[in-house]
CSV table of C-alpha atoms in Angstrom, one decimal:
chain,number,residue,atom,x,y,z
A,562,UNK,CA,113.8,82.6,91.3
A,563,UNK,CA,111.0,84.4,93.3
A,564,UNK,CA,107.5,84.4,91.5
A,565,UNK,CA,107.1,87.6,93.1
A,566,UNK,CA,108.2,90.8,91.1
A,567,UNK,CA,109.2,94.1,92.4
A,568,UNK,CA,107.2,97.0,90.5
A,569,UNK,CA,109.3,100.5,90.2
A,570,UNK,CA,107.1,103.8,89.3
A,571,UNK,CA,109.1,107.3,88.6
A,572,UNK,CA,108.3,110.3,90.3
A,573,UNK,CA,108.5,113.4,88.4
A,574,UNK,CA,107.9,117.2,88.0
A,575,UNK,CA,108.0,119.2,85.2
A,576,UNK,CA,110.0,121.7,86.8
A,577,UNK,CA,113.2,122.0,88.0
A,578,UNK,CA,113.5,119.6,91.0
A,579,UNK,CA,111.8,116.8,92.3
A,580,UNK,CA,111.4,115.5,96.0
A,581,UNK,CA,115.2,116.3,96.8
A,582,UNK,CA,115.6,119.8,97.1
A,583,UNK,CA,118.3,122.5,95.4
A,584,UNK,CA,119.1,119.8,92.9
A,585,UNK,CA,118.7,121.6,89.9
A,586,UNK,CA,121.8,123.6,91.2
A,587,UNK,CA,124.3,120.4,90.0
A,588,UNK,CA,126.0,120.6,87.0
A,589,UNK,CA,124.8,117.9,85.6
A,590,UNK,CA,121.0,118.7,85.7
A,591,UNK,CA,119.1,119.2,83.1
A,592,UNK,CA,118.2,122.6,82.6
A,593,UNK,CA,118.0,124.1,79.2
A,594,UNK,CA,115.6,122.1,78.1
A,595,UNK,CA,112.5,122.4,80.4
A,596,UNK,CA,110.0,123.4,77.7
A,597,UNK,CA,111.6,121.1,75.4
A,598,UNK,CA,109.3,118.2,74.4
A,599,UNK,CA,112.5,116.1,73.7
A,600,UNK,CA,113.7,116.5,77.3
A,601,UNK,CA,109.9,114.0,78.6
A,602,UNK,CA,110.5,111.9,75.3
A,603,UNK,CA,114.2,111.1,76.1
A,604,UNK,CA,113.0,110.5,79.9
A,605,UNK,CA,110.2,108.1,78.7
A,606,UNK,CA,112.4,105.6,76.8
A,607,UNK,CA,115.1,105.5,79.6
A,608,UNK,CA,112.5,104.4,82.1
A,609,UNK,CA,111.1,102.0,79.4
A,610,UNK,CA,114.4,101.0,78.3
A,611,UNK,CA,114.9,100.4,82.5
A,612,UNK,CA,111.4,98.3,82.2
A,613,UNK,CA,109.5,100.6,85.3
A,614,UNK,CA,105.7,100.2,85.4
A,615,UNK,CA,105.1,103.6,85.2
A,616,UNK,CA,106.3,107.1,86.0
A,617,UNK,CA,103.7,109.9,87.0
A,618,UNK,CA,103.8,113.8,87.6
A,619,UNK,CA,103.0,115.1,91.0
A,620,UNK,CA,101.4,118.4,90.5
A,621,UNK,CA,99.1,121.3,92.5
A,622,UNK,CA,97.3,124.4,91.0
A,623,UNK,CA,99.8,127.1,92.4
A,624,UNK,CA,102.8,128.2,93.8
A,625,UNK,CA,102.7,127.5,97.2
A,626,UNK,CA,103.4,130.6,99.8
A,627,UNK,CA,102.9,129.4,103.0
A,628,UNK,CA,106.3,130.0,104.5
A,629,UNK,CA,106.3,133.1,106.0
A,630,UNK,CA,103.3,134.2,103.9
A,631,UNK,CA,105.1,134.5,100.6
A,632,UNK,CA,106.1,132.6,97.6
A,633,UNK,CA,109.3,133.8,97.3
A,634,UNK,CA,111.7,131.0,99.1
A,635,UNK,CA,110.1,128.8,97.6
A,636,UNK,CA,109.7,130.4,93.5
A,637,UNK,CA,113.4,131.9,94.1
A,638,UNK,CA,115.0,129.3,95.2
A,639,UNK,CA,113.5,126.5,92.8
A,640,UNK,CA,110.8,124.6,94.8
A,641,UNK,CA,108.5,121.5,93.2
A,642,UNK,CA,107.3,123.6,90.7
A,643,UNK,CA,105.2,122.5,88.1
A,644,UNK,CA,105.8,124.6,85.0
A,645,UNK,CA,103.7,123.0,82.4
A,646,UNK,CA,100.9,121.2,82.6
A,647,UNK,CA,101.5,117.1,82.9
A,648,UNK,CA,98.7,116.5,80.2
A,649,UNK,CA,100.0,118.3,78.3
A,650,UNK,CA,103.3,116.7,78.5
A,651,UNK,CA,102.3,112.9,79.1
A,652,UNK,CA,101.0,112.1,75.4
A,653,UNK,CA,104.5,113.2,74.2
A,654,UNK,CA,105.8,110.6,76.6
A,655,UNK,CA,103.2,108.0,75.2
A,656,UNK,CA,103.9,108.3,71.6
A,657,UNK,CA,107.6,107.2,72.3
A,658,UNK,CA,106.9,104.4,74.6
A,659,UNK,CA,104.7,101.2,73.9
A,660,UNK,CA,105.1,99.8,77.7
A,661,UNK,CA,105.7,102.4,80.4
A,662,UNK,CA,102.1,103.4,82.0
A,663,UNK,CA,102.0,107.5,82.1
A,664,UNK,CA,100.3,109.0,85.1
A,665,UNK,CA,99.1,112.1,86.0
A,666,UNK,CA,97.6,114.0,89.1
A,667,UNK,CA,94.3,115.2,88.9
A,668,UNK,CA,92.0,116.4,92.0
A,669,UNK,CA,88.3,115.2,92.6
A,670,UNK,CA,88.0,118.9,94.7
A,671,UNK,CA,88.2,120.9,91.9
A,672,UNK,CA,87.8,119.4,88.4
A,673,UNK,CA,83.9,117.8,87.2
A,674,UNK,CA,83.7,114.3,86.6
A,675,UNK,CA,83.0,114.6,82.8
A,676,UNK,CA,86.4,116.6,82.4
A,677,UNK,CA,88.5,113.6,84.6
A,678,UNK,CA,87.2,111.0,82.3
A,679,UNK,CA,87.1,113.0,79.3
A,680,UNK,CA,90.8,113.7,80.0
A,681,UNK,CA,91.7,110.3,81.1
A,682,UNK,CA,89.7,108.1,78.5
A,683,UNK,CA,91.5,110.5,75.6
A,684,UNK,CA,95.3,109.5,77.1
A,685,UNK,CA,94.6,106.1,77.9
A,686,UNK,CA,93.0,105.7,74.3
A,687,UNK,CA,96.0,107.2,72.5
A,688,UNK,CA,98.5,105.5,74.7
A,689,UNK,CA,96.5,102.1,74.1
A,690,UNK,CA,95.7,101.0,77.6
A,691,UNK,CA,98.6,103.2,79.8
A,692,UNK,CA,96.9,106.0,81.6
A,693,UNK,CA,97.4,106.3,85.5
A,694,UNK,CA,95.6,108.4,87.2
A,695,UNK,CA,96.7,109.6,91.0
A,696,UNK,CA,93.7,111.4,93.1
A,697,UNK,CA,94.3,113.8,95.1
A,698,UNK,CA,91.5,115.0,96.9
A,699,UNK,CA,94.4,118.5,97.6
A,700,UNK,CA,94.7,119.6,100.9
A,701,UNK,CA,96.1,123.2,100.5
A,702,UNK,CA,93.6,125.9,100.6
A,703,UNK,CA,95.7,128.4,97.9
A,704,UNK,CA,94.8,125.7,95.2
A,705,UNK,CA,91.1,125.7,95.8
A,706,UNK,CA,91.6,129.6,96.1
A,707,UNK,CA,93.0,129.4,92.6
A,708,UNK,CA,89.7,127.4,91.8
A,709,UNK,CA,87.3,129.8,92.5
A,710,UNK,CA,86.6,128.9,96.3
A,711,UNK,CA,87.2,130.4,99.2
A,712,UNK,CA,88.7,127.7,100.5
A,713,UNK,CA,88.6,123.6,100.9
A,714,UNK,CA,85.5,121.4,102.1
A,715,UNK,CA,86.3,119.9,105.4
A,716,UNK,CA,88.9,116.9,105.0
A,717,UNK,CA,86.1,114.2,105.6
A,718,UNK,CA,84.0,115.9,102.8
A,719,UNK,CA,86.5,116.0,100.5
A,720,UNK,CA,86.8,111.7,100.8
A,721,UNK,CA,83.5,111.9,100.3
A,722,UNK,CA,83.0,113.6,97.5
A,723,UNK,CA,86.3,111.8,95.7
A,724,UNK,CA,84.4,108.6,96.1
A,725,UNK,CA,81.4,110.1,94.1
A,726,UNK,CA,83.6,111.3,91.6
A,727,UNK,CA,85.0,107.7,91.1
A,728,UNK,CA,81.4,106.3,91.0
A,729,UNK,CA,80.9,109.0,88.5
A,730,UNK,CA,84.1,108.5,86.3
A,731,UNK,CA,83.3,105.0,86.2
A,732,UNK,CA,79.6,105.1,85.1
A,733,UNK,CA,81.1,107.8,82.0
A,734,UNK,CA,83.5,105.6,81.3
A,735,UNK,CA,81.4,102.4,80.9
A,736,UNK,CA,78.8,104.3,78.8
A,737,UNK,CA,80.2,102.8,76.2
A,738,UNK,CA,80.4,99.2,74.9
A,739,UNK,CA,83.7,97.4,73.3
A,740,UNK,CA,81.8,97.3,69.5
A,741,UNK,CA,80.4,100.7,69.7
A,742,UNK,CA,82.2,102.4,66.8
A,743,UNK,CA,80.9,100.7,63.8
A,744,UNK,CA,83.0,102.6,61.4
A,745,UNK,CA,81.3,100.9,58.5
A,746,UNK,CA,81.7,103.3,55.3
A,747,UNK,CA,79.2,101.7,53.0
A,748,UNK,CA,76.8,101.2,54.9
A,749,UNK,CA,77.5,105.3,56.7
A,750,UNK,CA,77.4,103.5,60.0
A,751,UNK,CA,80.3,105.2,62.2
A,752,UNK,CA,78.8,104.7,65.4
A,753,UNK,CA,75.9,102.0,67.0
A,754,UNK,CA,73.8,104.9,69.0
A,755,UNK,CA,72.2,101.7,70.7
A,756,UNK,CA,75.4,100.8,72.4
A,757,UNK,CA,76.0,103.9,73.7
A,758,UNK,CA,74.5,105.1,77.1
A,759,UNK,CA,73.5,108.5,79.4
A,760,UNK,CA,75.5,108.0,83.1
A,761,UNK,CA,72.7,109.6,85.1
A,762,UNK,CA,74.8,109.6,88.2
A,763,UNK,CA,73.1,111.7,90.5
A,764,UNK,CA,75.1,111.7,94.5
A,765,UNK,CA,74.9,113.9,97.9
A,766,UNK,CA,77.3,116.3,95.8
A,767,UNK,CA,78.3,114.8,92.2
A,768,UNK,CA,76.0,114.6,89.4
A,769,UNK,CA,76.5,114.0,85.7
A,770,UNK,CA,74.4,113.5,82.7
A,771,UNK,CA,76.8,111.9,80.1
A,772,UNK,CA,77.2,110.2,77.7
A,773,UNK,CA,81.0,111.0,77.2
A,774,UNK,CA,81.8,111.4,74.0
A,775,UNK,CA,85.0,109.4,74.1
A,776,UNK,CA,84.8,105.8,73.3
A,777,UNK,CA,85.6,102.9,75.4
A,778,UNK,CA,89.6,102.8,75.7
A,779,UNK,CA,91.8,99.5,76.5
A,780,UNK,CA,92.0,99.7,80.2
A,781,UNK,CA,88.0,101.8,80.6
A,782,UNK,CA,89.5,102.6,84.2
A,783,UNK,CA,93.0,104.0,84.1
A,784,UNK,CA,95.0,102.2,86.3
A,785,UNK,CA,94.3,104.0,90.1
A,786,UNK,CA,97.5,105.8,91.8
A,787,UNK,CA,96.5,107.2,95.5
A,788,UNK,CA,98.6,108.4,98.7
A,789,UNK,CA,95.6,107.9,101.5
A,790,UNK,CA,97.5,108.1,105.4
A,791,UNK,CA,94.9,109.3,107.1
A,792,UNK,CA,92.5,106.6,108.3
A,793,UNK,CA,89.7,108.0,105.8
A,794,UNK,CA,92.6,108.2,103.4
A,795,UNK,CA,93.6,104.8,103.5
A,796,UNK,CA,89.5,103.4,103.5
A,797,UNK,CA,89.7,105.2,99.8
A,798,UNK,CA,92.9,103.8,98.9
A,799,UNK,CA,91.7,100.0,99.7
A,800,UNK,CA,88.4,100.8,97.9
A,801,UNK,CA,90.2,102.3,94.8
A,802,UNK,CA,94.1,102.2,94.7
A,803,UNK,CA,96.1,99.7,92.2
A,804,UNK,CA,99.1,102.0,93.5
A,805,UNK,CA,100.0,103.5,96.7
A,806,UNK,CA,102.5,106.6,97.0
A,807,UNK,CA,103.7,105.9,100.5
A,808,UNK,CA,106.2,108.1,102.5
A,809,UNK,CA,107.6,105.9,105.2
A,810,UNK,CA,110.2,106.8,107.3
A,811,UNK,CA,111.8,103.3,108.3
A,812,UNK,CA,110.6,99.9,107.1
A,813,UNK,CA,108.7,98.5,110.2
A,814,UNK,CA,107.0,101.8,109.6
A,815,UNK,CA,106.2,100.6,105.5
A,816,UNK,CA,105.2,97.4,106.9
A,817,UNK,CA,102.9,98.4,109.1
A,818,UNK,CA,101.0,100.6,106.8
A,819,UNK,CA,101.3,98.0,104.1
A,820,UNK,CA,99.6,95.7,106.5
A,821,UNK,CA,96.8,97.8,107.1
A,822,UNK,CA,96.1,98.6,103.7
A,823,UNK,CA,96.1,95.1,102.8
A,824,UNK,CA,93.5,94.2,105.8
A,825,UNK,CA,91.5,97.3,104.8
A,826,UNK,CA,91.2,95.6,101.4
A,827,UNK,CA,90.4,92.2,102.6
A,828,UNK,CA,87.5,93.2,104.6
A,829,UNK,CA,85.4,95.0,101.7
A,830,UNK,CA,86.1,92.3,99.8
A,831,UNK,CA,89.3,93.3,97.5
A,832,UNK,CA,92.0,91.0,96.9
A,833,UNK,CA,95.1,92.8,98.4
A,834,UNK,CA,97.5,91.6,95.8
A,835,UNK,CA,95.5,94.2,93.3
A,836,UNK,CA,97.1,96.9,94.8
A,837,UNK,CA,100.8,98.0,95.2
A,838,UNK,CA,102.2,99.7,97.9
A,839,UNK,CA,105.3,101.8,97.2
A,840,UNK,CA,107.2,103.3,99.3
A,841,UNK,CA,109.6,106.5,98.3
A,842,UNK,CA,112.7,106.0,97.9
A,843,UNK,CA,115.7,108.6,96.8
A,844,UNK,CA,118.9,106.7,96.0
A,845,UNK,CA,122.6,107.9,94.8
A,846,UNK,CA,124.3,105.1,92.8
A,847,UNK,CA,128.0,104.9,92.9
A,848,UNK,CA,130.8,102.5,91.1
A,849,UNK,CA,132.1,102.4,94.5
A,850,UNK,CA,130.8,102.9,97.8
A,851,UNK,CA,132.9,106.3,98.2
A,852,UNK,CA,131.7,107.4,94.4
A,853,UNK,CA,128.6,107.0,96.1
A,854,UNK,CA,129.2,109.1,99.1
A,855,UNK,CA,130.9,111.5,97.2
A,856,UNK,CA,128.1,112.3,95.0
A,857,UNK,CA,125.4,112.4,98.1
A,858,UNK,CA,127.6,114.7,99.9
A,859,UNK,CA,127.7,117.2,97.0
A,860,UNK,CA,124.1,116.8,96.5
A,861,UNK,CA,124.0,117.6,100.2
A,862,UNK,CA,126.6,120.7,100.0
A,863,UNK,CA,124.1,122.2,97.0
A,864,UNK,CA,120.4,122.5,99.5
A,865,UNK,CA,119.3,125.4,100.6
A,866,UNK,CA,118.1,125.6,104.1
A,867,UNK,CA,115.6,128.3,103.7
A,868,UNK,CA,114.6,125.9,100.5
A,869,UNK,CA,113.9,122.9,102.7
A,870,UNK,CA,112.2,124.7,105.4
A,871,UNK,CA,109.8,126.3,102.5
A,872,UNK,CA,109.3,122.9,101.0
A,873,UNK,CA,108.2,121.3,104.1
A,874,UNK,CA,106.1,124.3,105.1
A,875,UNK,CA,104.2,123.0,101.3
A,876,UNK,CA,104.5,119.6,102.8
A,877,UNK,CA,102.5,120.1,106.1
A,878,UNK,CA,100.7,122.8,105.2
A,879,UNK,CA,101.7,125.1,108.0
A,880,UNK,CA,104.1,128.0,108.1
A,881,UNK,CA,107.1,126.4,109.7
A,882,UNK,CA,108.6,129.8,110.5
A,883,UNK,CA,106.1,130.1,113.0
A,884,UNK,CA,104.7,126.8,113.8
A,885,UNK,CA,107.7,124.0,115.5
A,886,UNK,CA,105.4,121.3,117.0
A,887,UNK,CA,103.0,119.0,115.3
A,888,UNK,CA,100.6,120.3,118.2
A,889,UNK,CA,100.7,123.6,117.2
A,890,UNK,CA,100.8,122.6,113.5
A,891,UNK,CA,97.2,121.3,114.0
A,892,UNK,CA,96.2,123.3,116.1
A,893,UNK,CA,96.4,125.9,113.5
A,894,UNK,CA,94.4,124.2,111.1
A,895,UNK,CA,92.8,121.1,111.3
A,896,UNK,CA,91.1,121.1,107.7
A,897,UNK,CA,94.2,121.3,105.7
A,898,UNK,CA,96.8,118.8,105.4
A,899,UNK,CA,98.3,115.7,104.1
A,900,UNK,CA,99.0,113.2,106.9
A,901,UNK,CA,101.3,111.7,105.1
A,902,UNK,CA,103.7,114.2,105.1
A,903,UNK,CA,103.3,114.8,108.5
A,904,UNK,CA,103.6,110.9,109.6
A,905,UNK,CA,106.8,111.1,107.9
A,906,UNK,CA,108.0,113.8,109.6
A,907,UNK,CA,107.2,112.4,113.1
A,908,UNK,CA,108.9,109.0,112.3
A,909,UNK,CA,111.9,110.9,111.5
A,910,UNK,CA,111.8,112.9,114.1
A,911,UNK,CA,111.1,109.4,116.6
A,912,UNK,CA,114.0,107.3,114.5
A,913,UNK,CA,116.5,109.8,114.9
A,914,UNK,CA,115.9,110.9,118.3
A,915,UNK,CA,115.7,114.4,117.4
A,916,UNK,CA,112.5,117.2,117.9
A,917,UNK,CA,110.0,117.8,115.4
A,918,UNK,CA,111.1,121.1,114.6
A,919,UNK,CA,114.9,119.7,113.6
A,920,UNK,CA,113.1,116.9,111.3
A,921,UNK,CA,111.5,119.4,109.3
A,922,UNK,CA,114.3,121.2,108.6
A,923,UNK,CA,116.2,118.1,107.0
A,924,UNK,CA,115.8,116.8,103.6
A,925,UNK,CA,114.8,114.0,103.0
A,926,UNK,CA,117.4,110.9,103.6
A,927,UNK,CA,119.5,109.8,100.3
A,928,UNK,CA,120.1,106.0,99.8
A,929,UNK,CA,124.1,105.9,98.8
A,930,UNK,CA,125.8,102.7,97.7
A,931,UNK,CA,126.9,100.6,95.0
A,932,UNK,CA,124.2,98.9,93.0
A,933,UNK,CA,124.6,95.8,94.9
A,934,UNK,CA,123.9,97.8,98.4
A,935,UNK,CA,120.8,99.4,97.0
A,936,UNK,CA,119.5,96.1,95.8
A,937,UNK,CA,120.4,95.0,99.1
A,938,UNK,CA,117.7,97.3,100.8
A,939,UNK,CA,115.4,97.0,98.4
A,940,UNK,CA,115.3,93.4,97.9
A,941,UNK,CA,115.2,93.6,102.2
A,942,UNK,CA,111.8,95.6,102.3
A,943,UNK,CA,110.4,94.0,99.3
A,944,UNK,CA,110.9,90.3,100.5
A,945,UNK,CA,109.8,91.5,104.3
A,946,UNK,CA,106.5,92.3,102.9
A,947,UNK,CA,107.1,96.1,103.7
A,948,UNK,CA,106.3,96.7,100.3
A,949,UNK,CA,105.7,95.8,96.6
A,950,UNK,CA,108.0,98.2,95.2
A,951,UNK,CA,109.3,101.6,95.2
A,952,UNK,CA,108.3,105.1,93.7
A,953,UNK,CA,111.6,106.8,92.3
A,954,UNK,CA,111.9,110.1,92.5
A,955,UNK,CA,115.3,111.6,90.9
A,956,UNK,CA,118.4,113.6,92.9
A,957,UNK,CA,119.3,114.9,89.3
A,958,UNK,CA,117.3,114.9,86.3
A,959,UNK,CA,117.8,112.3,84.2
A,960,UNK,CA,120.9,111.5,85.2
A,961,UNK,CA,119.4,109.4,87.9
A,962,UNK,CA,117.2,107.3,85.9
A,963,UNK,CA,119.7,106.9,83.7
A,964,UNK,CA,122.4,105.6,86.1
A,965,UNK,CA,119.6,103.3,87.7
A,966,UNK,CA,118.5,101.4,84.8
A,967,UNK,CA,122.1,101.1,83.6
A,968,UNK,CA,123.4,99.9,87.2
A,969,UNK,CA,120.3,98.8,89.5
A,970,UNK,CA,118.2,97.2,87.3
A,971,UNK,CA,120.3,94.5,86.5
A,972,UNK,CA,121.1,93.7,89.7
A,973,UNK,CA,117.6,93.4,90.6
A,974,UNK,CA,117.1,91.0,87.4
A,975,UNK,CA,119.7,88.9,88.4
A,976,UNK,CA,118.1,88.4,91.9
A,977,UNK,CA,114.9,87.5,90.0
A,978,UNK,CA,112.8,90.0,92.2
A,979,UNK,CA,112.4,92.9,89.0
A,980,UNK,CA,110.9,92.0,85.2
A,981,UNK,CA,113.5,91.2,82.2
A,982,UNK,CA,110.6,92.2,79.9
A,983,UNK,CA,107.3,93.2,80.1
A,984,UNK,CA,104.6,90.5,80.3
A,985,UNK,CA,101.6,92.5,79.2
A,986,UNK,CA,100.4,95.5,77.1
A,987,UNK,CA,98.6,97.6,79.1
A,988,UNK,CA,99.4,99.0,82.4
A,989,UNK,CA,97.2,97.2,84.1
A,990,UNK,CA,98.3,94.2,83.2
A,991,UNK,CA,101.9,94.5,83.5
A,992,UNK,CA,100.6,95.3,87.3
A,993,UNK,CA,99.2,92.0,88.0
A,994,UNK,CA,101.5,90.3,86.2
A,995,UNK,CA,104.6,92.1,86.8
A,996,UNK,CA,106.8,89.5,84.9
């Protein structure tokens, strides 16, 4: 048995696909209930019931039209929408759950310190100790267009700034102590004023005056999700992250960045084995090998072209009608971006020998087997130290998640590389001691 544990975090969206395009077209996807509270409730106990640290909601303020200056490939043809708001959604998935860490997305560009930890100390209160936060620092102009701004600060700024807004967070969040709340009723104490304290943060371009007015919750941090590729990127992912989102293309590529990150963390100080890196990972389970294959080539047969190319256009941030090199892609604009979308689209483009232009215009790659093969390559990258664990994202909704706890999961158990129960109560704790 390996002391080591694989950690396994969902990716979701609450809209009608996920990171694999068209999908909501199968039959078997779940459609009528989008708005239905029951549909993120149901979802919650499967990935519990399946033992996953955590699942957390992408999301971006808009509906992206950068493909051919319009949103209407990617609205009309069902994109990564996000049709309701994850915070709204993610105490329904607490009060289910008593194990499963909930995460959302929220950006340091746009929203004040105050309202982050206001948010965040409120979920990770009522979900006693499980709220994930993953920063994005957003690197598509409509969203800070959508904000209020003309436009984003340059990409350097932006790092900056995020780091402030973590300082920030953190001095609102330990404003208060562990015994503030008195709650004493005959003597009409509720709260020890004394034990209670301003931030005052005051940097180059966040301030806040505080106190927050929510009380110290189990975790005071929520655990720290973050998808830094870009070298600036990665510095605030080794000063911050307790998760990585990572978008390799091939595992030397994983273990590589892996490698860095954990260097990175060693050199200011941070024990590497605090922080997670998790590559994505799309898999098709099968009874069979050819159930397998069967189902990935009908999830193949169901994309949309002009769906993918719109979706990666989101993805790069450039209008891939036009644009076909990563030259010319930045070229175009240098300011916005995420370079991790764009590394993955080069190391496809390098692994399978084919042009940039041609990689962009694939989906991404689906992982077919039995549950035996899939533990196979994820016991292989996990135990080559090309990663920690694996994000999740499902082909159909819930059907995936579903047929991975029921199949995968065991197999992984029986290896000894995944947890047979959970070891602690909070998120945090169930990732440093993952069983």
């Amino acid at each position: 048995m390996s002391a080591r544990k694989m950690h396994l975090v969902a990716y979701l969206k609450s809209g009608p696909n996920a990171s694999y395009p068209s999908t909501w077209r199968h039959p078997s996807a779940s459609l009528d209930d989008l708005f239905d509270p029951r549909r993120w409730e149901q979802c919650a106990r499967m990935l519990e019931a399946a033992r996953f640290d955590a699942c957390f909601f992408a999301d971006g303020l808009g509906i992206p039209d950068l493909y051919k200056g319009s949103y209407d490939d990617y609205l009309g043809r069902g994109g990564q929408l996000s049709l309701l708001d994850p915070m709204v959604i993610a105490p329904m998935m607490a009060r289910v759950t008593e194990h499963l860490g909930i995460g959302v997305t929220l950006s340091t560009s746009f929203i004040a310190p105050y309202v982050i930890a206001r948010y965040l100390g409120s979920l990770d209160l009522i979900s006693q100790g499980r709220a994930a936060w993953n920063v994005v620092t957003t690197g598509r102009d409509f969203e800070a267009q959508n904000c209020g701004m003309p436009g984003l600060p340059p990409k350097e700024e932006r790092y900056d700034m995020a780091d402030e807004v973590m300082e920030a967070c953190d001095a609102l969040w330990n404003g208060w102590d562990d015994d503030a709340l008195v709650l004493d009723r005959e003597a009409g104490i509720f709260a020890d004023p004394s034990k209670v304290r301003y931030a005052n943060y005051q940097g180059k371009y966040i301030s806040t005056r505080g106190p927050l007015s929510i009380p110290r919750s189990p975790q005071v941090r929520p655990g720290i999700m973050q998808a830094g590729a870009s070298p600036r990127g990665r510095a605030f992912a080794a000063r911050w992250a307790e998760m990585i989102f990572a978008t390799p293309a091939t595992k030397a590529d994983s273990l590589a960045y892996r490698m860095d990150i954990r260097a990175r963390m060693e050199a200011i100080g941070r024990n590497p084995d605090e922080c997670a890196v998790l590559p994505s990972m799309t898999v098709v389970v099968g009874e069979t090998e050819s159930i397998a294959r069967e189902k990935a080539a009908h999830l193949e047969s169901l994309v949309d072209p002009e769906l993918v190319i719109a979706s990666s256009s989101w993805s790069v941030v450039a209008d891939l009608s036009k644009v076909e090199t990563p030259e010319a892609m930045a070229a175009a604009d240098t300011n916005q971006g995420v370079q991790g979308h764009r590394d993955r689209m080069m190391q496809v483009a390098r692994q399978k020998g084919i042009t940039f232009a041609e990689a962009v215009r694939q989906p991404r790659a689906l992982v077919a087997g039995t549950p035996a093969m899939i533990a196979d390559m994820m016991e292989d990258w996990f135990t080559s130290g090309a990663c920690d664990g694996f994000i999740l994202p499902p082909t159909i909704f819930p059907t995936t998640f579903e047929e991975f706890g029921r199949m995968v999961v065991p197999e992984l158990q029986r290896r000894g590389i995944f947890r047979r129960d959970y070891a602690g109560r909070t998120l945090r704790e169930n990732l440093r001691n993952p069983g």
